[in-house]
Coordinates of C-alpha atoms in Angstrom, one line a residue:
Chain A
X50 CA 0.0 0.0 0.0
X51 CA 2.6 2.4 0.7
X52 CA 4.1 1.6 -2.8
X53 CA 0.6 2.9 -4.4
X54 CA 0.4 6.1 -2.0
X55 CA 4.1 6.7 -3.3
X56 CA 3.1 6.6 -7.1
X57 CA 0.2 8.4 -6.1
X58 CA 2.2 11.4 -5.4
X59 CA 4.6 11.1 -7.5
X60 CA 2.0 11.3 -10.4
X61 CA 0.7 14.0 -9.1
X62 CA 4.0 16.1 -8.7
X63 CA 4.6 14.9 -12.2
X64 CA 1.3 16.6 -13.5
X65 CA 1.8 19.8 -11.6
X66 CA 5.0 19.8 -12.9
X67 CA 3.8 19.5 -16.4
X68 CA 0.1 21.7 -16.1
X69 CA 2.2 24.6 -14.2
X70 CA -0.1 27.5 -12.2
X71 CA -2.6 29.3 -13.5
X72 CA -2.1 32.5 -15.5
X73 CA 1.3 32.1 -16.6
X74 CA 2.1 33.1 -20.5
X75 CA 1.8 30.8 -22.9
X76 CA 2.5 30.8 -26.5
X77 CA 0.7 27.5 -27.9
X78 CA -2.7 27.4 -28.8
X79 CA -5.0 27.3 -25.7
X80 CA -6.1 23.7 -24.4
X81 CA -9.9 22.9 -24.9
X82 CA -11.5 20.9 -22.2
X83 CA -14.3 19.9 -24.5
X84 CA -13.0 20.0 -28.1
X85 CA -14.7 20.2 -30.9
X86 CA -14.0 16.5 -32.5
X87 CA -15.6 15.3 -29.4
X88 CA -18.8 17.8 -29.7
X89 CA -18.9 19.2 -33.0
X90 CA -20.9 22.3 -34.0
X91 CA -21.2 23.2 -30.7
X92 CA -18.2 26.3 -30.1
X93 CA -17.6 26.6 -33.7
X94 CA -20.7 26.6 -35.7
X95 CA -21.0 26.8 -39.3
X96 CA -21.6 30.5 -39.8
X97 CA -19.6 33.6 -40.6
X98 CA -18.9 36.0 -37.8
X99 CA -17.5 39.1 -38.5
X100 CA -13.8 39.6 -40.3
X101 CA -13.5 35.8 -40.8
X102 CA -12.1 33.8 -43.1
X103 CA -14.2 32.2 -46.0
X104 CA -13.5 29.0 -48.2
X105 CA -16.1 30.8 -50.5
X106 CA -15.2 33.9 -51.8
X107 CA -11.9 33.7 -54.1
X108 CA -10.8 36.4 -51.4
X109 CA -11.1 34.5 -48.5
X110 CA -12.9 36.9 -46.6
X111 CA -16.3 36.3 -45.0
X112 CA -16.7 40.6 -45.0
X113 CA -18.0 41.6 -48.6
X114 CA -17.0 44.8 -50.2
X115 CA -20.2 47.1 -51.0
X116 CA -20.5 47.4 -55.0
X117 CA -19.9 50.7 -56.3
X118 CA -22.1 53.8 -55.4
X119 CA -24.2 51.2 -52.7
X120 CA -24.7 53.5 -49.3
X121 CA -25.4 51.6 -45.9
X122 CA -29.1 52.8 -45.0
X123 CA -27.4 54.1 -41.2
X124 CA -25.5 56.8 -43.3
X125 CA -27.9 59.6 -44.7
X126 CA -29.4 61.6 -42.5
X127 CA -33.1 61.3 -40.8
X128 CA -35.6 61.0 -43.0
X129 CA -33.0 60.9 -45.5
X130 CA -31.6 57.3 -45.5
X131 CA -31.0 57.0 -49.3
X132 CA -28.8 59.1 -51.2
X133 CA -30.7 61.5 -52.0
X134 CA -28.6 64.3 -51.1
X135 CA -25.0 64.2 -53.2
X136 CA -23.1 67.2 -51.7
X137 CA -23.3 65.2 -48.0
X138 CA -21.2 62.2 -49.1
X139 CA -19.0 63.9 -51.9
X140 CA -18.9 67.7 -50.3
X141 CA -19.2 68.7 -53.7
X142 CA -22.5 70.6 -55.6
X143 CA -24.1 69.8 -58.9
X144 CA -21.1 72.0 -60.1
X145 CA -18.4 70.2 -59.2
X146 CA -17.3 73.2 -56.5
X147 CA -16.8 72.4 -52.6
X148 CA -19.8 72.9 -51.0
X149 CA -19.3 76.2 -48.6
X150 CA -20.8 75.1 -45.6
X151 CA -21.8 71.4 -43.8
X152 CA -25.0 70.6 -45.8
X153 CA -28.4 72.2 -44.7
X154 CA -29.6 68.4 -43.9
X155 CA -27.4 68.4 -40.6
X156 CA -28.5 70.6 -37.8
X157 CA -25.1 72.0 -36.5
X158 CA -25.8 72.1 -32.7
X159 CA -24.0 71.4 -29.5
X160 CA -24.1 67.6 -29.9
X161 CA -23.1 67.7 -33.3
X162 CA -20.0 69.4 -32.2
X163 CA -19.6 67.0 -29.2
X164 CA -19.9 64.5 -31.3
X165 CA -17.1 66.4 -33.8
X166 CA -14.6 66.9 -30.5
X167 CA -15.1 62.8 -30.0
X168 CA -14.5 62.0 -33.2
X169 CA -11.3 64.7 -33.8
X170 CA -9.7 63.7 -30.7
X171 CA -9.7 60.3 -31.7
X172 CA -8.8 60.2 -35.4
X173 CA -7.2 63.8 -35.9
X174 CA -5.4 64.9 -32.8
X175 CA -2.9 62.2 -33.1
X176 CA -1.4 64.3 -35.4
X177 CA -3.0 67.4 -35.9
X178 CA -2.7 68.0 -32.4
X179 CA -6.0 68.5 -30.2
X180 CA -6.1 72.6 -30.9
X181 CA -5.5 72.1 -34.6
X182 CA -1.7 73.6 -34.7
X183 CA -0.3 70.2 -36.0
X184 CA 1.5 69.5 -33.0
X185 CA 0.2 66.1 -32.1
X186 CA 2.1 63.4 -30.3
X187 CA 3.2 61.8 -34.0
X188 CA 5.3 64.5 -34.4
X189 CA 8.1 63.0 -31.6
X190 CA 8.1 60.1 -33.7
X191 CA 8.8 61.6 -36.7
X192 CA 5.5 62.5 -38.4
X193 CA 6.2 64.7 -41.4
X194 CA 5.3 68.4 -40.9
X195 CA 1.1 68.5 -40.2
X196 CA -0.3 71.8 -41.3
X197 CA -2.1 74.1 -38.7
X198 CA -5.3 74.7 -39.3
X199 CA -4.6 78.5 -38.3
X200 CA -4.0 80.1 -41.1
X201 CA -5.6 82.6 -44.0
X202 CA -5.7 79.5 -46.4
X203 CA -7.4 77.4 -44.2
X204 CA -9.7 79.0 -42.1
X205 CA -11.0 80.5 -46.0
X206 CA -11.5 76.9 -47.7
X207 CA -15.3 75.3 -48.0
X208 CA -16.4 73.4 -45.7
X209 CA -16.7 70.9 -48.5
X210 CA -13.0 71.0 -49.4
X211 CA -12.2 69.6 -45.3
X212 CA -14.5 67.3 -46.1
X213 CA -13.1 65.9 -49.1
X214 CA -9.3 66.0 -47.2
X215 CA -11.4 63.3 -44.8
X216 CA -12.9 61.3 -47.4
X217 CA -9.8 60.9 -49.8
X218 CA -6.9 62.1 -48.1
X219 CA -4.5 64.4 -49.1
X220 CA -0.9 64.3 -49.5
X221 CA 0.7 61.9 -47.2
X222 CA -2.3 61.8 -44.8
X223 CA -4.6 58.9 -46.1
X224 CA -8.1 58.5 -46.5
X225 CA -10.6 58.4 -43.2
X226 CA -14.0 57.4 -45.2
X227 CA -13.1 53.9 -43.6
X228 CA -13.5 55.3 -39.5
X229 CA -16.2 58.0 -40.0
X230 CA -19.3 57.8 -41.9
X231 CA -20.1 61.3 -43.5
X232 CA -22.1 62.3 -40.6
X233 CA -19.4 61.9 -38.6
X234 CA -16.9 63.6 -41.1
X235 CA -19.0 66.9 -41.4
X236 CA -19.4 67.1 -37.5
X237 CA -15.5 67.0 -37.8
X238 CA -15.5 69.9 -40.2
X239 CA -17.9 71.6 -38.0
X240 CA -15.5 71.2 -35.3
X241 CA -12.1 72.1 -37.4
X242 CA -14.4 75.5 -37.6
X243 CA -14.8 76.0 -34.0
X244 CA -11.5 75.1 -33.2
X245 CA -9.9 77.6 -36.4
X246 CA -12.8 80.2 -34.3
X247 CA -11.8 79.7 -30.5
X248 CA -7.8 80.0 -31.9
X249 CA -8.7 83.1 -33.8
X250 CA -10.3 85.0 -30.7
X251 CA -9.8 88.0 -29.2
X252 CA -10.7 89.7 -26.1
X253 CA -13.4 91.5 -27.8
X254 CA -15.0 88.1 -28.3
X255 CA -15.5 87.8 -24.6
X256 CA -18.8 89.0 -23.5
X257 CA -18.5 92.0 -21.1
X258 CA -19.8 90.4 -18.2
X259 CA -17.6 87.1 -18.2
X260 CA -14.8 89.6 -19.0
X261 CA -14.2 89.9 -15.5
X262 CA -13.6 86.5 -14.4
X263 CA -11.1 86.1 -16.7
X264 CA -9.3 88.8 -16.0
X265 CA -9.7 90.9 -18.5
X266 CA -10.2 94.5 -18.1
Chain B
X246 CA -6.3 -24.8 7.4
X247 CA -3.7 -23.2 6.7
X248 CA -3.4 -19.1 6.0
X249 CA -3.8 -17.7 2.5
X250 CA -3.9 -14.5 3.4
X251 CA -1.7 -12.7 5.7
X252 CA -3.5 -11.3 8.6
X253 CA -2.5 -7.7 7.5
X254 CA -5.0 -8.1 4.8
X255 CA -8.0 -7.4 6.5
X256 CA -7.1 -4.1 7.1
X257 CA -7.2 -3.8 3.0
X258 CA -10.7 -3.0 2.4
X259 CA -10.8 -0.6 4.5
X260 CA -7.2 1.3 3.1
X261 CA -8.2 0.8 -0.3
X262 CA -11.2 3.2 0.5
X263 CA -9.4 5.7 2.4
X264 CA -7.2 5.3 -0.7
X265 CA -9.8 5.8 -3.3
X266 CA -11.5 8.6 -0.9
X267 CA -7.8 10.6 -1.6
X268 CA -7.6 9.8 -5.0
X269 CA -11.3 11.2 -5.4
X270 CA -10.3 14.5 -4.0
X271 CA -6.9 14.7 -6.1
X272 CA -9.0 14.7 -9.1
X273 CA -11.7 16.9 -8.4
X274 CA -9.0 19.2 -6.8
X275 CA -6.9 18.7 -10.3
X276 CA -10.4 19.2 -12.5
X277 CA -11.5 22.1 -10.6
X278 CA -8.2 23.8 -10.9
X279 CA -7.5 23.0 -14.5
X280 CA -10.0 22.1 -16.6
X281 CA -11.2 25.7 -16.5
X282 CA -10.7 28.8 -19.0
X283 CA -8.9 30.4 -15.4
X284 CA -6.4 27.8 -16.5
X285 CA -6.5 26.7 -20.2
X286 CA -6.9 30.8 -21.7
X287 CA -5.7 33.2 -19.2
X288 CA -2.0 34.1 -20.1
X289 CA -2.4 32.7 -23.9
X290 CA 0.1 35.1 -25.3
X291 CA 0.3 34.0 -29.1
X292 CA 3.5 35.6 -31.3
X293 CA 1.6 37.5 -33.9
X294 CA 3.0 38.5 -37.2
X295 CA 4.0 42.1 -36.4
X296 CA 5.8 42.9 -32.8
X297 CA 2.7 45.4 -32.2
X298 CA 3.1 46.9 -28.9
X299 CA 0.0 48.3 -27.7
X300 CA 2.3 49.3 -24.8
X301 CA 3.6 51.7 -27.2
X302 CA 0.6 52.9 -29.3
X303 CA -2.1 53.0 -26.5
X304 CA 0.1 53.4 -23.8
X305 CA 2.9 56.0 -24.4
X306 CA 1.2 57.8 -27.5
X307 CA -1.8 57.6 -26.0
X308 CA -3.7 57.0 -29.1
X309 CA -7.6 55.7 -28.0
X310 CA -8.8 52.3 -28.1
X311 CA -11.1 53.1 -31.6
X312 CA -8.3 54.8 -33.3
X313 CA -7.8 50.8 -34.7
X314 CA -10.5 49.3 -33.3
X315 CA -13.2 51.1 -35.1
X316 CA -16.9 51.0 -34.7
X317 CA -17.0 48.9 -31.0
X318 CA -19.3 51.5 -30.1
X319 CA -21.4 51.1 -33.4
X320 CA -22.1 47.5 -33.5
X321 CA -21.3 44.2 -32.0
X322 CA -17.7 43.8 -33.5
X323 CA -14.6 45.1 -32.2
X324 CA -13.2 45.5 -35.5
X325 CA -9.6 44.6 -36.3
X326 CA -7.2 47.2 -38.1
X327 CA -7.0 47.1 -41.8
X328 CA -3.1 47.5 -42.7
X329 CA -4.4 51.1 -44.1
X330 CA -4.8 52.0 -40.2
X331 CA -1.1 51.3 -39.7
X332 CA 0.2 53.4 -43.0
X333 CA -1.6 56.5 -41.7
X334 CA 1.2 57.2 -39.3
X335 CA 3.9 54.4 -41.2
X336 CA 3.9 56.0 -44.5
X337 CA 5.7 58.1 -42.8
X338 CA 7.2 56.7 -40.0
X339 CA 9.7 53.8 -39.4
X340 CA 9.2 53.3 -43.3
X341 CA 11.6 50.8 -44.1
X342 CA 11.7 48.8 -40.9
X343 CA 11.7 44.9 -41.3
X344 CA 8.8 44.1 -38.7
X345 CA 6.2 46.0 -40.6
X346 CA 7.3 44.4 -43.7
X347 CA 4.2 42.1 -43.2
X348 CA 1.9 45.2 -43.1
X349 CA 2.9 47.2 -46.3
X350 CA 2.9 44.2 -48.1
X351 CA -0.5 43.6 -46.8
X352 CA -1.5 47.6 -47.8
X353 CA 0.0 46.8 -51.4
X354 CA -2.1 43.4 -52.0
X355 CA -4.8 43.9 -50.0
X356 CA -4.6 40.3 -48.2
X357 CA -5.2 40.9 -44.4
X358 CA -2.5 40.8 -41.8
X359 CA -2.7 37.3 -40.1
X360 CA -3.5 38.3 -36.7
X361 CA -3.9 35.4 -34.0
X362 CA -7.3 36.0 -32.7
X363 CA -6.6 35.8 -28.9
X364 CA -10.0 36.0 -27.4
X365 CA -12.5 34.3 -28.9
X366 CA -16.1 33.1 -27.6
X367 CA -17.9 30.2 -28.0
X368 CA -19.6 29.8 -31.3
X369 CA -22.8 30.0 -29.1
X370 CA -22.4 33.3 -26.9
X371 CA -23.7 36.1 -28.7
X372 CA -21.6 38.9 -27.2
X373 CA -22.1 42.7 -28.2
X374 CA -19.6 45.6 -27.4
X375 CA -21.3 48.4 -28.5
X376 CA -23.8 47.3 -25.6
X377 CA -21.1 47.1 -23.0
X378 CA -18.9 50.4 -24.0
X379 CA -22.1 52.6 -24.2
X380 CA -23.5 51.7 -21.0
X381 CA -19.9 52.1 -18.7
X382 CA -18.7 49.0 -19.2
X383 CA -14.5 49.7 -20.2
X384 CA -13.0 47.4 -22.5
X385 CA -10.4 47.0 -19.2
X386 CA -13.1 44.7 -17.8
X387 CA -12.5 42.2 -19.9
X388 CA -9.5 42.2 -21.6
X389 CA -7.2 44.0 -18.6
X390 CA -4.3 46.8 -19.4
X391 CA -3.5 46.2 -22.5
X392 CA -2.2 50.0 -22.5
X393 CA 0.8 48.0 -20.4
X394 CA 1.0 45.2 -22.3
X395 CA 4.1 44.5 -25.1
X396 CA 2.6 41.3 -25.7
X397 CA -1.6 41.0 -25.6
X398 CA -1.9 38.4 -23.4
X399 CA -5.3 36.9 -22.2
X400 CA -6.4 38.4 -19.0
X401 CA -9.3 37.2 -18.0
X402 CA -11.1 33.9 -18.2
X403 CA -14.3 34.7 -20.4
X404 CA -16.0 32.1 -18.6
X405 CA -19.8 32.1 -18.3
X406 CA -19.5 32.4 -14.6
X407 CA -17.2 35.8 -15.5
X408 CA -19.9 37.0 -17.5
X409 CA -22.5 36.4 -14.6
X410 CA -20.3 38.2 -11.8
X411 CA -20.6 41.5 -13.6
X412 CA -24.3 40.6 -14.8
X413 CA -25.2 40.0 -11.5
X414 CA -23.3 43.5 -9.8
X415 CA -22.9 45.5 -12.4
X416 CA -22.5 48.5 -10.6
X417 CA -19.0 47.1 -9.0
X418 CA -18.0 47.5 -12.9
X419 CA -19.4 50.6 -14.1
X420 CA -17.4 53.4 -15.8
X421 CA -18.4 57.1 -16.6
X422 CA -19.2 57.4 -20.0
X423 CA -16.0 59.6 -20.6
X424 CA -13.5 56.9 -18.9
X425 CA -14.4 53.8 -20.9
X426 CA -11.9 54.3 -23.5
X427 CA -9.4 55.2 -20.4
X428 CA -7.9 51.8 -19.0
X429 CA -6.5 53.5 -16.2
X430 CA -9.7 55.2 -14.6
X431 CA -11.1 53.9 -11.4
X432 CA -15.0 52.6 -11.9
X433 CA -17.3 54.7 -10.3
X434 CA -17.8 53.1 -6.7
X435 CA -14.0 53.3 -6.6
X436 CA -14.3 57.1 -7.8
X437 CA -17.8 58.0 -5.5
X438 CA -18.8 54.8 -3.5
X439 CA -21.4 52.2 -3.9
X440 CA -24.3 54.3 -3.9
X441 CA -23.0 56.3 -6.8
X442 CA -22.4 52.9 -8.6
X443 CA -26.1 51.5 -8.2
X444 CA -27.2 55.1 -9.3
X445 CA -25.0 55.2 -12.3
X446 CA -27.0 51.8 -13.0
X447 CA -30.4 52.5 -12.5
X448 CA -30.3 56.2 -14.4
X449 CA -28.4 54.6 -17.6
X450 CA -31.5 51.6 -17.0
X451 CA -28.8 48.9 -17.2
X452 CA -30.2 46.0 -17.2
X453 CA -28.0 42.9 -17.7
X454 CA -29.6 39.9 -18.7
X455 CA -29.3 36.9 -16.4
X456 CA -31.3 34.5 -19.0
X457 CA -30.3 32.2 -21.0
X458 CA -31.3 33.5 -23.9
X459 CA -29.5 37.1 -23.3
X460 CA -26.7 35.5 -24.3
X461 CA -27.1 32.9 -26.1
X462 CA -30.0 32.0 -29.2

């Protein structure tokens, strides 16, 4: 008996020796307690889940790419789903000139901007900095020179022109259309304006009575 | 008559109990402790194709979460990068470096990275992140700092009972709004106590599902 209590243990020290603790790294595929041979269909189903791989396709992807000129029904505007209204996805008119101010389908109000501060401080100030003067963090890292939004040239371009920038890109900075849906692009623009407005200030701006809490006499 | 047995073995029914008692509780010890995602996903650490150091990007830049990981507070998806996301800043930076060889080959053909998926659900759980991230629940929750990590590594087990614990209290777990994206913040009954936490639940009407089919259909 004392022969079986020895193997005993030493089968044990043997597995912990081989299983290890908990939480230590790992490189190797995870183990599965109940694999898939032995219950199949159950964890991995046959379906598509998002970004996955597709025997299919002759791309391999599950994802397909819209065809040309098809709009996702979340993009237009309320009311508005289709695309109805050109200058909002192209910032363009019928002309072929940048539009000169976010189309009169948006309502530019304090969420809209809100929503233009989010979205700029997570896709623009990187590198445009988060007042608009270019100095984002890239720049350490060796970022090319980003233009600052305070200038004659730029605070004078359309609307439609930023826009465009967003959508295509321009110069070395590549297109966004893929992170921001046009709504989210012209409340960008409409930010870029306030920004290009608070940096252009002056004192006679202030209102008279907050003049005084700021100092200003 | 003589003896078959020595007298010594009358004691053996009884030691081969005790014996299989012990054995009984090594194994449920052993199958408690390891057949469990605590054990068999925590730490899974996979090499990935690029040395992308989130420690880098998301820590020291400071760049947030949807910078790459767009739309995980649009839809149920947290998307991964296309390699256009990394030639925004390395068209221009670190341009001819060896370890993102894999990446502007990827931007040239158009064939996706091959990324090791580290976290990964059952087939059957239907998880949604824009739920989570719009109601104050931080994406630290679940997949820990990876704003410290070199190498993602799986922090938490993603078991059902995981799930449940927060489904159960989630005002232990809640965020402001503003601090989801920020891995660092305290939640709010760290911030302003427990009361503030159940508030924080009951204004925002969370109300996470404890049925079955909540999760899974």
């Amino acid at each position: 008996m004392r022969n079986v209590y020895l193997v005993t243990a030493f089968l044990v020290v043997l597995a912990l020796s081989v299983l290890g603790l908990r939480g230590t790294k790992f490189i190797r595929p995870p183990l599965d307690v109940f694999p898939e041979w032995a219950f199949p269909g159950m964890k991995r189903q046959s379906k598509y889940k998002h970004q996955a791989a597709s025997k299919f396709f002759a791309d391999g992807r599950a994802d397909r790419p819209l065809p040309p000129g098809v709009v996702a029904s979340s993009q237009g505007p309320a009311g508005q789903p289709l695309r109805n209204d050109d200058s909002l996805y192209t910032g363009k008119d019928a002309s072929g000139a940048f539009v000169a101010r976010v189309p009169a389908s948006l309502t530019v109000d304090r969420t809209f901007l809100e929503h233009g501060r989010q979205s700029f401080t997570i896709y623009c100030a990187p590198c445009h900095g988060a007042l608009g003067d270019g100095n984002g963090i890239t720049k350490q890292y060796g970022m090319g020179a980003t233009p600052t939004y305070h200038d004659e040239r730029l605070r004078k371009i359309a609307d439609g022109d930023i826009f465009n920038t967003i959508t295509n890109g321009k110069n070395n900075m590549l297109p966004y259309a893929d992170k921001l849906v046009p709504r989210d692009r012209w409340s960008v623009v409409a930010y870029v304006r306030a920004l290009q407005r608070a940096q252009s200030g002056t004192v006679a701006d202030v209102p008279e009575v907050n003049q005084a809490e700021l100092g200003i006499k | 008559m003589s003896n078959i047995f020595p007298k010594s073995a009358n004691s053996l029914p009884l030691q081969l109990i005790i014996f299989l008692f012990g054995l009984g509780g090594i194994m449920t010890v052993g199958v408690t402790y390891y057949m469990t995602p605590k054990y068999t996903r925590v730490g899974y650490a996979p090499v990935q194709p690029v040395p992308f150091s989130h420690a880098l990007h998301a820590g020291q830049l400071g760049l947030d979460c949807r910078y790459c990981h767009v739309a995980v507070d649009q839809g149920p998806a947290s998307t991964v990068p296309a390699a256009q996301t990394c030639m925004n800043c390395h068209n221009q930076i670190k341009v001819d470096s060896p370890l993102l060889g894999v990446v502007r080959q990827s931007y040239e053909t158009g064939n996706p990275v091959p990324w090791v998926k580290i976290h990964q659900v059952p087939d059957y759980v239907y998880f949604n992140h824009a739920v989570h991230v719009n109601r104050g629940v931080s994406c630290v929750e679940c997949h820990g700092k990876v704003n410290e990590m070199e190498v993602v590594a799986h922090a938490q087990p993603l078991s059902m009972g995981f799930c449940l614990d927060c489904h159960r209290n989630p005002e232990l777990r809640v965020r402001e709004p503003g601090d989801v994206f920020n891995l660092d913040s305290p939640t709010i009954t760290q911030q302003s106590g427990a009361e503030a936490g159940k508030r924080f639940v009951h204004d925002w009407n969370i109300k996470p599902p404890q049925s079955c089919s909540g999760c899974h259909r």
